[in-house]
XYZ file of C-alpha atoms in Angstrom:
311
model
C 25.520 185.825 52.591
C 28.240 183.292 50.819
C 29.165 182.273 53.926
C 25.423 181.535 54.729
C 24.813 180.062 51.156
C 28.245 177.912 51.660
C 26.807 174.677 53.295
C 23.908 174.128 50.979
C 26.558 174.745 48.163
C 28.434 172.216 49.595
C 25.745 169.529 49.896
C 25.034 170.516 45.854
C 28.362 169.732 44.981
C 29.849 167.061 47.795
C 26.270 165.219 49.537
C 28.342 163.531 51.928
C 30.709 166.903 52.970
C 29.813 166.598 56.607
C 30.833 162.579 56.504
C 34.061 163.321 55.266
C 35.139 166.205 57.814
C 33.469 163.915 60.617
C 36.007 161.050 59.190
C 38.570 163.051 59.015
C 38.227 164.349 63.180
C 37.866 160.919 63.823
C 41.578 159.782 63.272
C 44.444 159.775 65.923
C 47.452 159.172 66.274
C 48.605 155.433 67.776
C 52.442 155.315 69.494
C 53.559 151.698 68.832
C 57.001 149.535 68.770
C 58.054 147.524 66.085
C 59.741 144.397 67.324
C 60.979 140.622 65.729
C 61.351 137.496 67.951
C 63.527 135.728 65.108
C 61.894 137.814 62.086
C 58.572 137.128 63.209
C 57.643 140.472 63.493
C 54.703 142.302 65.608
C 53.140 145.721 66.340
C 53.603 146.725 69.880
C 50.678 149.075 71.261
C 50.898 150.259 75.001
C 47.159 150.938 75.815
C 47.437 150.406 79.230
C 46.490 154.060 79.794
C 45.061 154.939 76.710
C 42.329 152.478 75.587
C 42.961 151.454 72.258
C 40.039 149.141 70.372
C 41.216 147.561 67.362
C 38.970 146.197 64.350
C 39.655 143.406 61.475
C 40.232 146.136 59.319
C 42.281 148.375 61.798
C 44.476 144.879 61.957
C 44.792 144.494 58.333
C 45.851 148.212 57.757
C 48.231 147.844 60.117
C 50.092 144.669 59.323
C 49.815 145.541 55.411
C 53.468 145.345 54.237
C 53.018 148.164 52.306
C 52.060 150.283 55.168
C 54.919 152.899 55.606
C 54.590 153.565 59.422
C 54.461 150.262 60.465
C 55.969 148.596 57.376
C 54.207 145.337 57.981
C 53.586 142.673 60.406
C 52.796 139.127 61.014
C 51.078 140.017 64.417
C 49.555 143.360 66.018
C 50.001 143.003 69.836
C 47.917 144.911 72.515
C 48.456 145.683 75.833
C 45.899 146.398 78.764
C 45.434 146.986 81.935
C 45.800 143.304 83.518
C 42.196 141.570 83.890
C 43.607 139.114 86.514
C 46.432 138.249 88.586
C 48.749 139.229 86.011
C 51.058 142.829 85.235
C 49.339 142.960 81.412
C 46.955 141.582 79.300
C 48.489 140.818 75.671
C 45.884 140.826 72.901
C 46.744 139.458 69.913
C 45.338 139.714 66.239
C 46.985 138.008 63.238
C 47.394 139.886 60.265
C 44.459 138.957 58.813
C 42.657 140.532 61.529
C 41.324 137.503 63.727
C 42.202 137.611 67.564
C 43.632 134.698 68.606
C 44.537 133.309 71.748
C 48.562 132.499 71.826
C 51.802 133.799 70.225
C 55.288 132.951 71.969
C 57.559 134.752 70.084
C 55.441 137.741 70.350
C 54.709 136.920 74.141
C 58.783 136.714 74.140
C 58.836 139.960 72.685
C 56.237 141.666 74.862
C 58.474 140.298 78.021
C 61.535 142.748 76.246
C 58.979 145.491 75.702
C 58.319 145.258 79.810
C 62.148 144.381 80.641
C 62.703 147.672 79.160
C 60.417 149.462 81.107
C 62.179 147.669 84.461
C 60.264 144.836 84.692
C 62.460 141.663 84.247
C 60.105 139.551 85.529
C 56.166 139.482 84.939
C 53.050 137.470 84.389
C 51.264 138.218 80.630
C 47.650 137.412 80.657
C 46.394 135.968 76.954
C 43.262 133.941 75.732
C 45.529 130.936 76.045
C 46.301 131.250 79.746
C 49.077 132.509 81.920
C 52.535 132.972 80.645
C 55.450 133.330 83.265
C 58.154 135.654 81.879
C 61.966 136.377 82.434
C 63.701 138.896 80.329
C 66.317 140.918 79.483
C 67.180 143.318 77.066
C 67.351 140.932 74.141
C 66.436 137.364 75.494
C 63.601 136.189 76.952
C 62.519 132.607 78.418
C 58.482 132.213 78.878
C 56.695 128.809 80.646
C 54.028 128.235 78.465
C 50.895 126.307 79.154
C 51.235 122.604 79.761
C 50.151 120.913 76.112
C 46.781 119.726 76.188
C 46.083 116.223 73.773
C 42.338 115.409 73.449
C 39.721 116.389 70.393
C 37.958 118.563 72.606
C 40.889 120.896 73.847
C 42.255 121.111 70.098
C 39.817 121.404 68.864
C 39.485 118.723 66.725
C 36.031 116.656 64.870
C 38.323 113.552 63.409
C 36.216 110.736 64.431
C 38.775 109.337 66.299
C 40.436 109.243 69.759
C 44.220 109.031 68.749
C 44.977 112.774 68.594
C 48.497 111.826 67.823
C 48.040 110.315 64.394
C 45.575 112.477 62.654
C 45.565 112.225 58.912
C 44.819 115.524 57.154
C 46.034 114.861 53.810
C 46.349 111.416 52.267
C 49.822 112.552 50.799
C 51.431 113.579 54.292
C 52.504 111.489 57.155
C 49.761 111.805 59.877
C 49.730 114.818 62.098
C 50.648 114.950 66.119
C 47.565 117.290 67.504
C 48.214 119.339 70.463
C 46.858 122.689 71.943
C 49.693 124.760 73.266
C 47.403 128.024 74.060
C 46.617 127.500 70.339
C 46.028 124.436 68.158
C 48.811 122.233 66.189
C 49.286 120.027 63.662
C 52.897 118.899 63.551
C 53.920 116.594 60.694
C 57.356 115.022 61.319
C 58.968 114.265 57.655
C 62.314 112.592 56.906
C 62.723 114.529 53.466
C 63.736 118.183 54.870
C 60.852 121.064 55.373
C 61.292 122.951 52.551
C 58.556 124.267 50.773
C 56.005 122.014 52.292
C 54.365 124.607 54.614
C 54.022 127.092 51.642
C 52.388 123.626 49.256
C 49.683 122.569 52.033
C 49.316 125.182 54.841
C 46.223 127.006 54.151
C 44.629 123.855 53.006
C 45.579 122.066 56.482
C 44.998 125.048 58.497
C 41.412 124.809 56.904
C 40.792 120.916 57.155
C 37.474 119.496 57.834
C 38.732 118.321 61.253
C 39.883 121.653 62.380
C 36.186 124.026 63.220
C 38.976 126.494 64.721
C 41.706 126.208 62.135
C 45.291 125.363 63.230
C 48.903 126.330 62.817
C 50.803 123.947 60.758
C 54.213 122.658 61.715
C 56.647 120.757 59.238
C 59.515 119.206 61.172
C 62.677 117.094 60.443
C 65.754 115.816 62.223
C 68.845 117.817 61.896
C 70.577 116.346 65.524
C 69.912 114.185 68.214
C 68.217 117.187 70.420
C 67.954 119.563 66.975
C 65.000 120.112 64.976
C 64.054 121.947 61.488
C 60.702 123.763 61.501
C 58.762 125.232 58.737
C 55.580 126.618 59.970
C 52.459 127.651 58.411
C 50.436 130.291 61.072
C 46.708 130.392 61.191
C 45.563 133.875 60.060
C 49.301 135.146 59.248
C 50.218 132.460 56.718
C 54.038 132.037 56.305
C 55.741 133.187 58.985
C 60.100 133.293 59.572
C 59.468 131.602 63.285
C 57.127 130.216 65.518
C 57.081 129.945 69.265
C 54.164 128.175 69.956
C 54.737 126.017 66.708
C 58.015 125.467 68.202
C 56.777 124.458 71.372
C 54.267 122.186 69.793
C 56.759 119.987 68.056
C 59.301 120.048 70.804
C 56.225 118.031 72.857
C 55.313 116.376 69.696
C 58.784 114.927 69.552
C 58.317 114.132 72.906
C 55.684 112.414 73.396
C 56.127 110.275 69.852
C 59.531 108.972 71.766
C 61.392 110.529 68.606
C 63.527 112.585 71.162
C 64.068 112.259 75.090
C 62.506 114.523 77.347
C 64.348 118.037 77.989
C 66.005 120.495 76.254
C 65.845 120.986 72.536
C 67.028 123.155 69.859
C 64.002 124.060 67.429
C 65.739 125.909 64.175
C 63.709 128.325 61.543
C 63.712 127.984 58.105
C 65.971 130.949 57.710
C 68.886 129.248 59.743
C 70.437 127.176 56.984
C 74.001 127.227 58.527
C 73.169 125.357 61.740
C 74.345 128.472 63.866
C 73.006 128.820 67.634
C 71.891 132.173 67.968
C 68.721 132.000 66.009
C 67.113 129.271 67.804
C 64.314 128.710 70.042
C 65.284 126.363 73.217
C 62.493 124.410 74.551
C 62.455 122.737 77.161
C 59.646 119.897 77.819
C 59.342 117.456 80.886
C 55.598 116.066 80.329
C 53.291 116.735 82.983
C 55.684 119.158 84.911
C 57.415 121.944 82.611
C 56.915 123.759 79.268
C 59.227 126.837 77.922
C 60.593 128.829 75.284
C 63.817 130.506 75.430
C 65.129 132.876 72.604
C 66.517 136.129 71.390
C 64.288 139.445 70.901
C 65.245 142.262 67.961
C 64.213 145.709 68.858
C 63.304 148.038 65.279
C 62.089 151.239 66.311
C 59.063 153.465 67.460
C 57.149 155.045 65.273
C 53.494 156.416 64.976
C 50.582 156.108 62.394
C 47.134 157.715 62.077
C 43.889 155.234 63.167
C 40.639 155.511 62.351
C 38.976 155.759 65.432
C 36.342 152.568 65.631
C 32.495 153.458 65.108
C 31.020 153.977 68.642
């Protein structure tokens, strides 16, 4: 008879009993790597044979820095079964949980993530296009997408047709637009980078002129083929490195005739001393070649507990 009697007791006492035990059948455990492409750091998830769907708040879990599985991230990367001509398709949500359509330095670290697995060489499919890949253990070299300069491909509703001069905040020398995959605003200064991403990132990455938002590059001189970047990400904020931010102002240099074309040394915030491991080489030749060469940091595997998302 109690055992009869023990549901009915149960809605008395806990109404929403049957909710919680459903809940708690609903979470799983998720495999994923934890990797750093010069401290910018990213969730790996393999889902190429087990279909993984991800929501905002899924992403925002995850990349919490006080989660203590994953122990933060700037990026959560996913990987599927290819959708095209390529070996993968890399999703890619910032930490705020948006999906966006580029990230080099994780696309540099998903290239390790494969290498590993035995494939030095493959094709990532992301929002942004096709990205060619070499890797190796702890280096990788991607060909990006050529840069793309007009309002439209940005995108960008200045009332103007000089995407190369864009003013976005009367106290900042005027921005160099560009789409690399994802839009850029890069704002050469002659005073060092310091601090400036942190003082006027979010409000630049959420300009008027910007429907989509943008990442937010701060660059300065620091050779003739060396610059300084200080980058503020759309949806991640702060970040220790950017790829495609460091792709964006090696073409921005470029194409302003501040530097000549081919390779350059892009260095992060965090490389004070000048050394020339943690770097980003780009290479840019306008109309012809794009790419990104730098070192990978493998952290460990781990797994957490998802929530499965509602059906």
């Amino acid at each position: 008879m109690a055992l009869v009697l023990l549901p009915h007791l149960l809605m008395l006492v806990f109404p929403r009993w049957k909710d919680y035990i459903g809940s708690m059948a609903q979470t799983h455990p998720i495999a994923f790597t934890k990797m750093n492409g010069l401290g910018n750091d990213f969730v790996v998830i393999d889902a190429r044979r087990n279909q993984t769907v991800l929501t905002g708040d899924h992403v925002r879990v995850l990349a919490a820095r006080d989660n203590s599985d994953t122990r933060g991230c700037d990026q959560i990367l996913v990987l599927h079964p290819p959708r095209g001509d390529g070996h993968v398709f890399m999703q890619i949500f910032n930490s705020d949980g948006s999906e966006v359509e580029a990230c080099g330095n994780g696309a540099r670290a998903v290239a390790v993530f494969l290498a590993a697995q035995g494939s030095a060489t493959c094709t990532l499919e992301t929002l942004g296009g096709l990205l060619h890949a070499r890797a190796t253990h702890e280096n990788a070299e991607i060909d990006m997408p050529l840069p793309k300069f007009t309002a439209s491909d940005i995108p960008c509703s200045a009332d103007q047709e000089d995407m190369g001069a864009l003013t976005l905040h009367a106290d900042l020398p005027p921005a160099f637009m560009v789409n690399i995959g994802n839009p850029h605003a890069v704002i050469f200064v002659e005073t060092g980078t310091a601090g400036l991403a942190a003082r006027y990132g979010f409000e630049l990455e959420n300009s008027q002129h910007l429907p989509a938002g943008a990442n937010i590059n701060f660059a300065s001189h620091d050779g003739a083929t060396v610059l300084r970047l200080d980058t503020w990400e759309r949806g991640a904020g702060l970040t220790k490195a950017c790829g495609t931010g460091a792709c964006a102002t090696a073409v921005a240099a470029v194409e302003r005739g501040l530097m000549r074309a081919g390779p350059l040394t892009i260095r992060p915030p965090f490389n004070t001393h000048g050394n020339d491991v943690d770097v980003l080489d780009i290479t840019y030749t306008p109309g012809e070649l794009l790419s990104m060469r730098g070192p990978v940091t493998y952290e460990f595997d781990a797994e957490t507990m998802l929530e499965s998302a509602a059906g």
